[in-house]
Each structure stands twice: as C-alpha cells, then as structure tokens.
C-alpha cells in the first residue's frame, strides 16, 4: 500500500480503505472477540494475569492491551500489526528505515452510555516539549510517531480538525472549548470509517471522541514510532516487553526482537548523550545528538525531550518516590506500568550523584522550556551547551 507522507503533514490524518484485507476481516473479528471475552473473564477475576493492564468495562472506553492477553490461537491479531498496511504504511509516513509498534490496543464500547469525551490533543503537557516545538520538529523533519484507529465494524466516533496538528489552538477554539468541550468545533470533520478501513493520524491534531455510548464498537488502536528517521520521537516507549512473544510464530517473534534491539541501541546512545553532558564533553554531545536527531533543524526539541527524561530519572531518586511500590513509582513520574521497565533500565545506568548532577545541568534549559505551548524565542542548542561547557 502506497501513501503520500506529504498528505499527513498537510492534513494531519489520512483515511485508508481496506487496511484490513477483506479476506482477513472475519478471522480478525473472531480472534478479537475471543480476546474481548478473555479480557472480560480477567476483569471478572475468573482468569489470572501477570500484569493487570487495561481500562476495565466500567470505564468510558474499555481498552484491551493486546500483548497482555494474546495467546497462540489469537496471534493473528499481533501479526496484523506487522502488516505492510499498518507497520509498512507507518514507516513510509515517518520516512524512516525502520518502525515499530509502541502500543497495541483494542477499544470497545462501554457497558453504559458515557456520551462524548472532550476535544483534546494527545501529546501535550509538561512531560513533553512545548507543543509548538513538537509541531515544528515534525514539519521540518518528519513525524516520529503515528497513531491508528482501524475499526472491525463501521465506526464514526472520531472527529478531527484538519491542519490543527500544525498549530496551537486558535483563540476562537479556546473560547468554544471553555464553553463546551464536547460539541463539534468549527472546521471539524467526522472520520467515517467502514469495517476494515483505517485512519492514521498525528496525535498532535485536535481530535474528539464524539461518542462513548453503548453502540457496538470494536476498533484496533495502534501507535508506531520510527527508528533511524530524521527525528527523535516524542513517544519512544514500548507498552510491551518480549514476554508475550512466546505466543507468536518464530518469524513474528524475530520482528519484535529486532524492535527491542533497536530500542536497546537507542538507550545506549541516550546514556552516552547524558554522559557527554556529565563529562562536559562537547564533541561527544554533538555527535550523540546527531545520532538521536539526524535532522539538523529543531534539535532543541530532542534535547528538551531528553531533559524531561533526565527529570524522571531524578524524580525516581527522590525518597518520597523511591519508597513507593513499583506501580505507584511509574505513575508518580508519569510513566505507564507496561513501559516502566525501559525507564528503570535507564535509571540503573546512573548513580544517584550522576542523576543529580544531570538534573542540575539541564536546569537552565528547563527554565527556558517551561511553557506547554511555546518554545523559547531566542534559545538554542548552543545556548544550552554554553551553560555547562565551563561549569564545575
Ligand atoms: Fe486522544
């Protein structure tokens, strides 16, 4: 399946027909129904599970974490996430040599009517770089992360404001959202998908889950990140580990082993990047930054995202967080339980003293990038280097 990366950059989303090959639709529906049944038995306490992850049937959007429940009989659900129509298209759109699924979820309708959810963008907040930085980085280079909805039955739940992934909210949008965040926005369009169609989008786009009612819903929800593309993705973590791959065919397992190896390689480079800052080694800093974010434009966004990571490492050393149970630690630093092992791996690479020093070295950059929306006007990577080049 061929797609045009420019269309995603222009509109923020692309609707694709028959992402699920028609001859696979029935079998995929059957496998997912088995999975939903097993998930319900787990929620009811009838089946054990290793990692209880998923938003349960009482929530507004019951969500299955596929890797936490898949078995050999339903492994075609995972294989579909490696298909040319999903992984292949994602890789094309991110213009990267490789790509990997980060999140493999499945959304169902709730048991009771929860009505519409508010309009929002997914990737906003103090844990990430300012929104305009993420947008500029994507537009100057390529997306490093794309998200999908692929319904197994017709699904019109999602609305988007085309082009809003390129800009912050307008004053008019903010006014209307303050008044009523659960009504159609001017310029908003409803994404009408037939069974097996898909929408792939930048989750920086303003979007609206318009209907969390009891209407039958069975929709695959995926996230993919790039490896080796121009950009350091703002969503890097996997919501899976290799444990579940014992249920897969050897060929599929090998694909996930490759993704894990790519992630491990990236963590080695992040460690080297942090050590360059600790050692005040400007040359190493520059060369590691060029590996993590090959695109020369908007590299400050990458440094900012890694600064946020350094903040998390620092928070994990604080007594009030270090003393929490494992699951609460991940929540306290804004991480997901299923990806926390990757953060833990990074934390284990540094002593408390190093983590503390790193945190202090990033403090001037943190002060410059503390807006949720705006990047600093006149501050760049050179200014950041200057703050530690000659420090103690
Ligand atoms: Fe969302």
mmCIF file of N, CA and C in Angstrom, residues 39-40 43 49 52-65 105-108 221 336:
data_model
loop_
_atom_site.group_PDB
_atom_site.id
_atom_site.type_symbol
_atom_site.label_atom_id
_atom_site.label_comp_id
_atom_site.label_asym_id
_atom_site.label_seq_id
_atom_site.Cartn_x
_atom_site.Cartn_y
_atom_site.Cartn_z
ATOM 1 N N UNK A 39 -10.633 -11.106 28.107
ATOM 2 C CA UNK A 39 -10.394 -9.900 28.893
ATOM 3 C C UNK A 39 -11.513 -9.713 29.928
ATOM 4 N N UNK A 40 -12.745 -9.955 29.511
ATOM 5 C CA UNK A 40 -13.860 -9.807 30.456
ATOM 6 C C UNK A 40 -13.756 -10.809 31.599
ATOM 7 N N UNK A 43 -11.209 -9.407 33.930
ATOM 8 C CA UNK A 43 -11.762 -8.313 34.716
ATOM 9 C C UNK A 43 -12.672 -8.842 35.818
ATOM 10 N N UNK A 49 -3.858 -13.123 35.500
ATOM 11 C CA UNK A 49 -2.966 -12.479 34.543
ATOM 12 C C UNK A 49 -1.733 -11.977 35.261
ATOM 13 N N UNK A 52 -1.871 -6.853 35.316
ATOM 14 C CA UNK A 52 -3.235 -6.369 35.080
ATOM 15 C C UNK A 52 -3.229 -4.966 34.494
ATOM 16 N N UNK A 53 -3.228 -4.912 33.176
ATOM 17 C CA UNK A 53 -3.287 -3.620 32.497
ATOM 18 C C UNK A 53 -4.491 -3.605 31.572
ATOM 19 N N UNK A 54 -5.154 -2.493 31.537
ATOM 20 C CA UNK A 54 -6.305 -2.241 30.663
ATOM 21 C C UNK A 54 -7.327 -1.448 31.451
ATOM 22 N N UNK A 55 -8.029 -0.613 30.730
ATOM 23 C CA UNK A 55 -9.106 0.137 31.350
ATOM 24 C C UNK A 55 -10.338 -0.748 31.305
ATOM 25 N N UNK A 56 -10.950 -0.960 32.459
ATOM 26 C CA UNK A 56 -11.928 -2.042 32.521
ATOM 27 C C UNK A 56 -13.294 -1.635 31.962
ATOM 28 N N UNK A 57 -14.232 -2.575 32.045
ATOM 29 C CA UNK A 57 -15.520 -2.398 31.394
ATOM 30 C C UNK A 57 -16.344 -1.286 32.022
ATOM 31 N N UNK A 58 -15.941 -0.825 33.233
ATOM 32 C CA UNK A 58 -16.684 0.277 33.855
ATOM 33 C C UNK A 58 -16.209 1.624 33.307
ATOM 34 N N UNK A 59 -15.074 1.634 32.619
ATOM 35 C CA UNK A 59 -14.529 2.901 32.132
ATOM 36 C C UNK A 59 -15.275 3.344 30.876
ATOM 37 N N UNK A 60 -15.027 4.605 30.486
ATOM 38 C CA UNK A 60 -15.741 5.157 29.335
ATOM 39 C C UNK A 60 -15.284 4.525 28.029
ATOM 40 N N UNK A 61 -14.039 4.036 28.026
ATOM 41 C CA UNK A 61 -13.524 3.425 26.798
ATOM 42 C C UNK A 61 -12.754 2.154 27.158
ATOM 43 N N UNK A 62 -13.476 1.047 27.376
ATOM 44 C CA UNK A 62 -12.797 -0.200 27.760
ATOM 45 C C UNK A 62 -11.729 -0.538 26.726
ATOM 46 N N UNK A 63 -10.517 -0.825 27.205
ATOM 47 C CA UNK A 63 -9.387 -0.951 26.297
ATOM 48 C C UNK A 63 -8.577 -2.191 26.657
ATOM 49 N N UNK A 64 -8.357 -3.006 25.667
ATOM 50 C CA UNK A 64 -7.525 -4.193 25.847
ATOM 51 C C UNK A 64 -6.097 -3.845 25.441
ATOM 52 N N UNK A 65 -5.134 -4.245 26.281
ATOM 53 C CA UNK A 65 -3.728 -4.164 25.896
ATOM 54 C C UNK A 65 -3.383 -5.525 25.294
ATOM 55 N N UNK A 105 -3.402 -1.624 21.163
ATOM 56 C CA UNK A 105 -4.598 -1.589 21.999
ATOM 57 C C UNK A 105 -5.829 -1.980 21.171
ATOM 58 N N UNK A 106 -6.928 -2.217 21.887
ATOM 59 C CA UNK A 106 -8.193 -2.532 21.225
ATOM 60 C C UNK A 106 -9.301 -1.863 22.026
ATOM 61 N N UNK A 107 -10.106 -1.045 21.347
ATOM 62 C CA UNK A 107 -11.118 -0.246 22.031
ATOM 63 C C UNK A 107 -12.505 -0.843 21.811
ATOM 64 N N UNK A 108 -13.266 -0.940 22.910
ATOM 65 C CA UNK A 108 -14.644 -1.422 22.819
ATOM 66 C C UNK A 108 -15.588 -0.355 23.352
ATOM 67 N N UNK A 221 -6.466 -0.019 17.902
ATOM 68 C CA UNK A 221 -5.865 1.299 18.167
ATOM 69 C C UNK A 221 -4.361 1.091 18.333
ATOM 70 N N UNK A 336 3.900 4.728 32.075
ATOM 71 C CA UNK A 336 2.941 3.621 32.096
ATOM 72 C C UNK A 336 3.608 2.408 32.726
#
